[in-house]
PDB file of C-alpha atoms in Angstrom:
ATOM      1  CA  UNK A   1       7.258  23.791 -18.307  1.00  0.00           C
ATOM      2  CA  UNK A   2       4.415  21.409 -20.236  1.00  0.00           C
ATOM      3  CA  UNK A   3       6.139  18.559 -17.872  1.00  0.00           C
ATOM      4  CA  UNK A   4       5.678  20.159 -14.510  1.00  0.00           C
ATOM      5  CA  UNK A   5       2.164  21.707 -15.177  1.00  0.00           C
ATOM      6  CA  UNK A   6       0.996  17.968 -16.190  1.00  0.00           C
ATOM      7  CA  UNK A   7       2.816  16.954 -13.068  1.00  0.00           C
ATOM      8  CA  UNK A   8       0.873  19.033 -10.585  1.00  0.00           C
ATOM      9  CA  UNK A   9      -2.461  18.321 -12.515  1.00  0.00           C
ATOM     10  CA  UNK A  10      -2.171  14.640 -12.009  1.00  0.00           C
ATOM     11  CA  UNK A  11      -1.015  15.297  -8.648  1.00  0.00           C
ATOM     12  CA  UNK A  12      -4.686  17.090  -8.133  1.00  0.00           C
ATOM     13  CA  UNK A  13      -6.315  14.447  -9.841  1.00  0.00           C
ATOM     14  CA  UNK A  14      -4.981  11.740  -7.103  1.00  0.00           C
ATOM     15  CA  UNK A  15      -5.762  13.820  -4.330  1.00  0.00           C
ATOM     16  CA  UNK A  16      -9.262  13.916  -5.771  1.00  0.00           C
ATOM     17  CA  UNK A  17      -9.931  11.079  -6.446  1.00  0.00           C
ATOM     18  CA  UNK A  18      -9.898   9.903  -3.123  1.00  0.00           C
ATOM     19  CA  UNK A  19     -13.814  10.501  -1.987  1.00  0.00           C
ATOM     20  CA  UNK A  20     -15.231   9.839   1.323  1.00  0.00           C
ATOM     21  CA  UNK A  21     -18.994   8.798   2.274  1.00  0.00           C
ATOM     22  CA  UNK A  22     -20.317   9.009   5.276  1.00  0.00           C
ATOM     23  CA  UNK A  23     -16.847   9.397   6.756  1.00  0.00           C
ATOM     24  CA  UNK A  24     -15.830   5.982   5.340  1.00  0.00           C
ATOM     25  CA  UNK A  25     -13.035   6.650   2.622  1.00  0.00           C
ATOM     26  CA  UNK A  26     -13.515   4.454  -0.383  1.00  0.00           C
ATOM     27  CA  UNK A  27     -10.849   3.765  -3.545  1.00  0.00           C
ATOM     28  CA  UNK A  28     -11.448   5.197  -6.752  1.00  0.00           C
ATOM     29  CA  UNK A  29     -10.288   5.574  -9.702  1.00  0.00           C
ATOM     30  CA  UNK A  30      -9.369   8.913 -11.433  1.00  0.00           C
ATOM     31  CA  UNK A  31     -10.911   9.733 -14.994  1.00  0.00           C
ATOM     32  CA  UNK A  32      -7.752   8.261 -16.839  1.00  0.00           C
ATOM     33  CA  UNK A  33      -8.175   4.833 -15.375  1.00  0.00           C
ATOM     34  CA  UNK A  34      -4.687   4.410 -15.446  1.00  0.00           C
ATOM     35  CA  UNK A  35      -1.911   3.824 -13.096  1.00  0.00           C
ATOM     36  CA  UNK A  36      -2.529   7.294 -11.384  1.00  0.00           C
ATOM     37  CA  UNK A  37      -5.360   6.239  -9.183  1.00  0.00           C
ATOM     38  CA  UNK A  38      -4.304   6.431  -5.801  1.00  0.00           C
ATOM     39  CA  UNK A  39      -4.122   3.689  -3.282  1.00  0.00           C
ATOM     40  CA  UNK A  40      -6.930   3.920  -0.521  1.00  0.00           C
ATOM     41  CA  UNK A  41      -7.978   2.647   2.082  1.00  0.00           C
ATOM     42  CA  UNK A  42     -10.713   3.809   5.091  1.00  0.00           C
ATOM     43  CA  UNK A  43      -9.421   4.920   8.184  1.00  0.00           C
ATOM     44  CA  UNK A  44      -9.430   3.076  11.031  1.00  0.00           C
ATOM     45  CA  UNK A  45     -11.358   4.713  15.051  1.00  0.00           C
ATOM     46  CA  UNK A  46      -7.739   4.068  17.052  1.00  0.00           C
ATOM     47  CA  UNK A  47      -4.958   7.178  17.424  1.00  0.00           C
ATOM     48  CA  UNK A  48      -1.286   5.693  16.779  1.00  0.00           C
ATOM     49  CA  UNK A  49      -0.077   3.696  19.568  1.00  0.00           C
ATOM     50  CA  UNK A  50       3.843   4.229  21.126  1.00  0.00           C
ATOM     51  CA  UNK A  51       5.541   1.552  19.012  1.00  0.00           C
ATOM     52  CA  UNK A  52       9.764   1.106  18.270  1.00  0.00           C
ATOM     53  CA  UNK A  53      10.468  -0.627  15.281  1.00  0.00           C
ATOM     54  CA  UNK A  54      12.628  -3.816  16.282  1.00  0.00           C
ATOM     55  CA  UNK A  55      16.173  -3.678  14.028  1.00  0.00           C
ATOM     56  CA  UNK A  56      16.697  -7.428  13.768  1.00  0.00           C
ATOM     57  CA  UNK A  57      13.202  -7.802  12.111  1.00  0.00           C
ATOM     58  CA  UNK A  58      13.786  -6.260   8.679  1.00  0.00           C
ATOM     59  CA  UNK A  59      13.377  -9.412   6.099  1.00  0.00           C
ATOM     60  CA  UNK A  60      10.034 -10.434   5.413  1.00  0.00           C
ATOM     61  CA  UNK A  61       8.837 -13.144   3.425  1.00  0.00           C
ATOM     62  CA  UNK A  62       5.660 -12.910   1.591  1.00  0.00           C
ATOM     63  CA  UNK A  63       4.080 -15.909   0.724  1.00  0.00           C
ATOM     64  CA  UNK A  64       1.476 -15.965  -1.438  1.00  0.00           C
ATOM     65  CA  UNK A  65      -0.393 -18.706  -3.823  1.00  0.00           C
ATOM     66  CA  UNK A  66       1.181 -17.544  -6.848  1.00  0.00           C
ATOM     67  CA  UNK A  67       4.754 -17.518  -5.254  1.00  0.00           C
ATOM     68  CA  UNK A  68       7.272 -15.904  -2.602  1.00  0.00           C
ATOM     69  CA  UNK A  69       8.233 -12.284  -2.557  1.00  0.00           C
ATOM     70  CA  UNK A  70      11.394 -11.257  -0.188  1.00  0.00           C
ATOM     71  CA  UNK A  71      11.347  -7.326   1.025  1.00  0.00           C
ATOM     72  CA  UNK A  72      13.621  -5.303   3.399  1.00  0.00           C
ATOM     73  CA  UNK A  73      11.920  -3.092   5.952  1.00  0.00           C
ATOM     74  CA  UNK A  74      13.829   0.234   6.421  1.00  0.00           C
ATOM     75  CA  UNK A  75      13.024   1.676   9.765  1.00  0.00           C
ATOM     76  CA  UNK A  76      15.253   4.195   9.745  1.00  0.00           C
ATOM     77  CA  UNK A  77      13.338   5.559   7.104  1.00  0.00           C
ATOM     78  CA  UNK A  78       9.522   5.242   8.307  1.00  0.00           C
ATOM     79  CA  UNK A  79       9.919   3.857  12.287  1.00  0.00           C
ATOM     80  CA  UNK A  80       5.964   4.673  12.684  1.00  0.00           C
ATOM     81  CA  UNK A  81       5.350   2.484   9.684  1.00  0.00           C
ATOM     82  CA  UNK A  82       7.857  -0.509  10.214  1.00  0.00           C
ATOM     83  CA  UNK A  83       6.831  -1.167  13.772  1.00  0.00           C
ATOM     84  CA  UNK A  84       3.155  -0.924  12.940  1.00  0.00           C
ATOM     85  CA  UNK A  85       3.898  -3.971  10.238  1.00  0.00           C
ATOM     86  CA  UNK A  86       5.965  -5.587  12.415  1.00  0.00           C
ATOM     87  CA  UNK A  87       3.367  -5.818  14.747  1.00  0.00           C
ATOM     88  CA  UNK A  88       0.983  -7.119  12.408  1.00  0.00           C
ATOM     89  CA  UNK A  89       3.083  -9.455  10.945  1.00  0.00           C
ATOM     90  CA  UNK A  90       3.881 -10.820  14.842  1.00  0.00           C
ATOM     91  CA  UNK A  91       0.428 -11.028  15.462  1.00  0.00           C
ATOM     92  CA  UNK A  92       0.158 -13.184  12.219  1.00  0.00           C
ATOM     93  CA  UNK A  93      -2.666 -10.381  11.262  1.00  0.00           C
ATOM     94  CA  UNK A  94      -1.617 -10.665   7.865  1.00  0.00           C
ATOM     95  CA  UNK A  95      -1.996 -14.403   7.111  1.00  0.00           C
ATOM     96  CA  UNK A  96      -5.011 -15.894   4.763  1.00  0.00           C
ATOM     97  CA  UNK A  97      -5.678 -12.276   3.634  1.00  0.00           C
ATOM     98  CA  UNK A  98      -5.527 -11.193   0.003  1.00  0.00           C
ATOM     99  CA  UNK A  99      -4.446  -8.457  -3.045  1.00  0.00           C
ATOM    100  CA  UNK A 100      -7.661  -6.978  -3.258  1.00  0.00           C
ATOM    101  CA  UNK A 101      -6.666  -4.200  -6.185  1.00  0.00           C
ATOM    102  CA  UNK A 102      -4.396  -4.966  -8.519  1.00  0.00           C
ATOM    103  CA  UNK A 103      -3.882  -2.454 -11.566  1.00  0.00           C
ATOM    104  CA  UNK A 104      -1.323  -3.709 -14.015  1.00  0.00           C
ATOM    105  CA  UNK A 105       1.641  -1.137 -14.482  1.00  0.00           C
ATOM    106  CA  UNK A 106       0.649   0.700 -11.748  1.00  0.00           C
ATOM    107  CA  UNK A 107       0.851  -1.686  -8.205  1.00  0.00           C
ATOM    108  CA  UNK A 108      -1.012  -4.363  -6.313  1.00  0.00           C
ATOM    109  CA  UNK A 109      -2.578  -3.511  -2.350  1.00  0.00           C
ATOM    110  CA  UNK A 110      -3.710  -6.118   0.297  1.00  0.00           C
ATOM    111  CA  UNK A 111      -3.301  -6.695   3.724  1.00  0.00           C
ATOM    112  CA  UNK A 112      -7.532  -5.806   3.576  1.00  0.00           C
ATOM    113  CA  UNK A 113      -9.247  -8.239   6.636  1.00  0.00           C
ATOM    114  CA  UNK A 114     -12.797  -7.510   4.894  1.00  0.00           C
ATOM    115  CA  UNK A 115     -11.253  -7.685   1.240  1.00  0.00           C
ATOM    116  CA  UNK A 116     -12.843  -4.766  -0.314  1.00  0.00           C
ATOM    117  CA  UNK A 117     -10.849  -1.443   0.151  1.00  0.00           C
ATOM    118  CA  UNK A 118     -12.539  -0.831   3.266  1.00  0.00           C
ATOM    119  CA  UNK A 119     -10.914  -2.462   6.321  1.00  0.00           C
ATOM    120  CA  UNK A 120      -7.751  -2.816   8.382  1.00  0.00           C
ATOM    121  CA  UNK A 121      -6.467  -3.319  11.713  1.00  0.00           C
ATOM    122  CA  UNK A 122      -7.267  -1.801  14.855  1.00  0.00           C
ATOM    123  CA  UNK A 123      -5.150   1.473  15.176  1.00  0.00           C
ATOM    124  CA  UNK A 124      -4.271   3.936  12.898  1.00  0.00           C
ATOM    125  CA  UNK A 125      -0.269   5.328  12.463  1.00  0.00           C
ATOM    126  CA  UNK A 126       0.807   8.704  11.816  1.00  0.00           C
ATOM    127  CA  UNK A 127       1.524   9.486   7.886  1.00  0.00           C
ATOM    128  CA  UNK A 128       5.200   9.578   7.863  1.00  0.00           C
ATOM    129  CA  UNK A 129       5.703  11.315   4.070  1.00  0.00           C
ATOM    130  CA  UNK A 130       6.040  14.653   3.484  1.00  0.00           C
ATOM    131  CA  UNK A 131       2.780  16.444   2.787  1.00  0.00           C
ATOM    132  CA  UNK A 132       2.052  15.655   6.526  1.00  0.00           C
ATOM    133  CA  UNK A 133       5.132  16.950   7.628  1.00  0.00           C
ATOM    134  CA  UNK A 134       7.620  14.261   7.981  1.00  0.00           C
ATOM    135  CA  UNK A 135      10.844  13.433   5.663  1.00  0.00           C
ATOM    136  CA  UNK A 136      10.603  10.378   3.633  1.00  0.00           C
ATOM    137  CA  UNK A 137      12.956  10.149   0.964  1.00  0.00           C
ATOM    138  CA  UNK A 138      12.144   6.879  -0.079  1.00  0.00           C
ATOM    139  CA  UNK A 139      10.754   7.319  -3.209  1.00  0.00           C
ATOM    140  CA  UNK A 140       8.098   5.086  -4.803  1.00  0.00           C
ATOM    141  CA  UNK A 141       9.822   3.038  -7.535  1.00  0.00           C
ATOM    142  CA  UNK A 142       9.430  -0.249  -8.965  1.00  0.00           C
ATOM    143  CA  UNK A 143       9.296  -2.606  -5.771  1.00  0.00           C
ATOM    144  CA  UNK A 144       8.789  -0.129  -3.225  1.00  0.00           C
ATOM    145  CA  UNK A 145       6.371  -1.005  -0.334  1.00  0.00           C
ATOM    146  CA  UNK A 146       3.761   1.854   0.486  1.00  0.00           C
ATOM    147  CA  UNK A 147       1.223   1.752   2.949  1.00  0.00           C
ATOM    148  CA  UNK A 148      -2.469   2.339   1.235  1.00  0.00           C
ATOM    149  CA  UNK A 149      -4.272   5.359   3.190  1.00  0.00           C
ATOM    150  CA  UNK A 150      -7.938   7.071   2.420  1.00  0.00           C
ATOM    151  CA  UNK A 151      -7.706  11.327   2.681  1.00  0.00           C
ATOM    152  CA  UNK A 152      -7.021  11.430   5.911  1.00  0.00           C
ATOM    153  CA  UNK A 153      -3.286  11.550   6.297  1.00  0.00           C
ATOM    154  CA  UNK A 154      -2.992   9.494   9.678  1.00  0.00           C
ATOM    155  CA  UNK A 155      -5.560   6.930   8.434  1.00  0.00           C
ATOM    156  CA  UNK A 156      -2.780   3.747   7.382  1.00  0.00           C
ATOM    157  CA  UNK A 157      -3.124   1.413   9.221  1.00  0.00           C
ATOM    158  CA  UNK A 158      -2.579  -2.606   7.989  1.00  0.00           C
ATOM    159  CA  UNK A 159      -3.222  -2.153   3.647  1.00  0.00           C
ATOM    160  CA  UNK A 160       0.026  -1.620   2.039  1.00  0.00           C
ATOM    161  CA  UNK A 161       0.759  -1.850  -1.655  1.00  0.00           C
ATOM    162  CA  UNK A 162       3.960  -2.715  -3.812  1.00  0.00           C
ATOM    163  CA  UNK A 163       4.874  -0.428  -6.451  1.00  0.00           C
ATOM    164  CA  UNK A 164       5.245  -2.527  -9.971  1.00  0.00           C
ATOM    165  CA  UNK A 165       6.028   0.337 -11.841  1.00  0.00           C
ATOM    166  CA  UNK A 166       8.027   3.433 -11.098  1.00  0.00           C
ATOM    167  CA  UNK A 167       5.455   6.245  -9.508  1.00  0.00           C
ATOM    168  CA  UNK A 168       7.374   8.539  -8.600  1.00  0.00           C
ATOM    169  CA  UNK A 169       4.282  10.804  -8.543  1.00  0.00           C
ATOM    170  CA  UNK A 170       3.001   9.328  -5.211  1.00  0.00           C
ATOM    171  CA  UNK A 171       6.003  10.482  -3.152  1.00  0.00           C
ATOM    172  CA  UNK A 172       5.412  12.846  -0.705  1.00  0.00           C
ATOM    173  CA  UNK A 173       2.012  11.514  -0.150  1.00  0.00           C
ATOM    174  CA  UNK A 174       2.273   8.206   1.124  1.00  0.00           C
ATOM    175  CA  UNK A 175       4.720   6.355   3.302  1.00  0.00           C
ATOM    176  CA  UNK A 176       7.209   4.126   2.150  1.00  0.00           C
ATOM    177  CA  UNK A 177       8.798   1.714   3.556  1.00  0.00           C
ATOM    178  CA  UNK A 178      10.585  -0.997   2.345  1.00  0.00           C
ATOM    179  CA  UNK A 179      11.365  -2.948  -0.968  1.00  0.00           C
ATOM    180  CA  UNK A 180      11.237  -6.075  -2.776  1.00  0.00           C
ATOM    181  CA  UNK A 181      14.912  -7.875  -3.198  1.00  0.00           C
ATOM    182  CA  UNK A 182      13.426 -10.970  -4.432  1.00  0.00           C
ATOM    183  CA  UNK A 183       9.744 -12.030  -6.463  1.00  0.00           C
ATOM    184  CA  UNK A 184       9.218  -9.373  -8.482  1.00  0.00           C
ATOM    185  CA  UNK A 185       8.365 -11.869 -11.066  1.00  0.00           C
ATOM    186  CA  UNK A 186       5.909 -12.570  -8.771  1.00  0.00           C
ATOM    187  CA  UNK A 187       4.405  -9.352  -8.187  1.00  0.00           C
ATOM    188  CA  UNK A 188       4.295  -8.895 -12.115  1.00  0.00           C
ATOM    189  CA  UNK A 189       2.281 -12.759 -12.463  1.00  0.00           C
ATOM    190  CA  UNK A 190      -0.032 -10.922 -10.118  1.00  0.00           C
ATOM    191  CA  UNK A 191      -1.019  -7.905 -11.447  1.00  0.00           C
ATOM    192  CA  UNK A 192      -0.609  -9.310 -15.163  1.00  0.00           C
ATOM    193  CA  UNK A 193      -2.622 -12.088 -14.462  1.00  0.00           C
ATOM    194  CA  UNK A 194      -5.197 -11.432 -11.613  1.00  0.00           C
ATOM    195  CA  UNK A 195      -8.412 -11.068 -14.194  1.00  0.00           C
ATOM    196  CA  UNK A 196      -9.991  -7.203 -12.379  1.00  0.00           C
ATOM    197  CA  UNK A 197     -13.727  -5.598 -12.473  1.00  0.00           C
ATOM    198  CA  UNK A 198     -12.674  -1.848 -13.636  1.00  0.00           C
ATOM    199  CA  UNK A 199     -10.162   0.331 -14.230  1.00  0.00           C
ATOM    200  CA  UNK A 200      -9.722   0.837 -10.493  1.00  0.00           C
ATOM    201  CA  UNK A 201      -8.431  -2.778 -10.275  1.00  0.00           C
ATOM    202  CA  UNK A 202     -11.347  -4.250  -8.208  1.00  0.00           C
ATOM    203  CA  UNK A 203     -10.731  -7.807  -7.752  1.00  0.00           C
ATOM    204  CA  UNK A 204     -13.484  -9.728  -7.038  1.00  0.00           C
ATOM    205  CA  UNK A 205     -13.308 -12.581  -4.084  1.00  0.00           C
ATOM    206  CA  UNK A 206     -13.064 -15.248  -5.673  1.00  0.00           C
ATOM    207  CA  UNK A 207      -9.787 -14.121  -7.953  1.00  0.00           C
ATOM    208  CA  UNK A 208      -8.212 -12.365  -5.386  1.00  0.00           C
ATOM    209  CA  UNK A 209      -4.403 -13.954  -5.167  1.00  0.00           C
ATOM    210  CA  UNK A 210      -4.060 -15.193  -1.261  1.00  0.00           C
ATOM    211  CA  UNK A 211      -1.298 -14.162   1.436  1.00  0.00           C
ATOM    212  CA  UNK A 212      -0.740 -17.264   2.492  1.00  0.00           C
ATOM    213  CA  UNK A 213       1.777 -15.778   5.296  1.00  0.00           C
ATOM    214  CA  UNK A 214       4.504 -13.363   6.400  1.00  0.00           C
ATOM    215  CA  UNK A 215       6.649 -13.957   8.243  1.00  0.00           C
ATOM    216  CA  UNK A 216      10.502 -12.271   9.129  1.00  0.00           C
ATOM    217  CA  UNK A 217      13.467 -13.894   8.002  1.00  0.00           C
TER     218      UNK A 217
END
């Protein structure tokens, strides 16, 4: 009983700590300053374009200046959310950007054009998790790829993070959709290493560990 009210009361404490100012949705970190802040990110002015995730395009390689990190896409799982990074990745959107949070045992979130929390690409893709009324049953464990969203549930749209430590907690609430197979030891170098502002994992320009590319496999 003790388990599941300290469940839902960290549940309320992500949802919370999500604030918005003048309509711009900012990350923050909850009073613990501990792996249960949320990822955030603002949301972006376009409404979720008609998009089919392609099935051939489901290995990705991240390169980054610390090393490579392999994931598998599942679109089967989050279409929306698949063909909205394979379109980024197509257009190359996602090459020279950075991890611009980074909170060791928790997970590290990039794919940020201005490099601050607040930015992404042009449209906006429908929440596909369950608290906005879609079935995701990918659940956020170690590796898992999520995409970074402020309050607004339909708000994703090119930040994504990657789970380094099981948070389980997050399902329902954000969309996964895919996972590492190879460079975890890469992710972990990151968010071990990566020296960060605050307990919300603000990384500051110049330390900020680079996405050199992605590309599919």
């Amino acid at each position: 009983m003790k388990k599941r009210i300290l469940s839902a009361v960290m549940a309320g404490v992500l949802l919370l700590a999500l604030c918005a100012c003048d309509g711009v949705a900012t990350p923050t970190a909850s009073p613990s300053a501990s792996p249960s802040a949320s990822p955030s990110a603002s949301p972006s002015p376009s409404a979720t374009p008609e998009v089919t995730p392609d099935p051939e395009k489901v290995h990705v390689v991240i390169e980054t200046n610390v090393g490579t990190i392999k994931a598998e896409l599942y679109p089967d799982i989050a279409p929306i959310t698949v063909a909205n990074f394979q379109k980024l990745v197509d257009e190359g959107f996602y090459d020279g950007l950075t991890f611009h949070r980074i909170i060791d045992g928790f997970m590290i979130q990039g794919g940020d054009p201005k490099g601050d929390g607040t930015g992404g690409s042009p449209d906006k893709i429908k929440g596909e998790f369950l608290a906005n009324g879609i079935e995701n049953n990918l659940s956020h464990e170690r590796g898992v790829l999520s995409m970074a969203r402020s309050n607004d549930m339909d708000s994703a749209s090119s930040q994504f993070f990657i789970v380094q430590e099981d948070s389980t907690y997050l399902d329902g609430m954000y969309a996964a959709f895919g996972k590492v197979t190879e460079g975890m030891d890469v992710v972990d170098k990151i968010a071990k290493e990566t020296p960060v502002e605050d307990n919300n994992g603000t990384v500051l320009p110049e330390n900020q560990p680079k996405i050199i590319s992605i590309t599919f496999e």
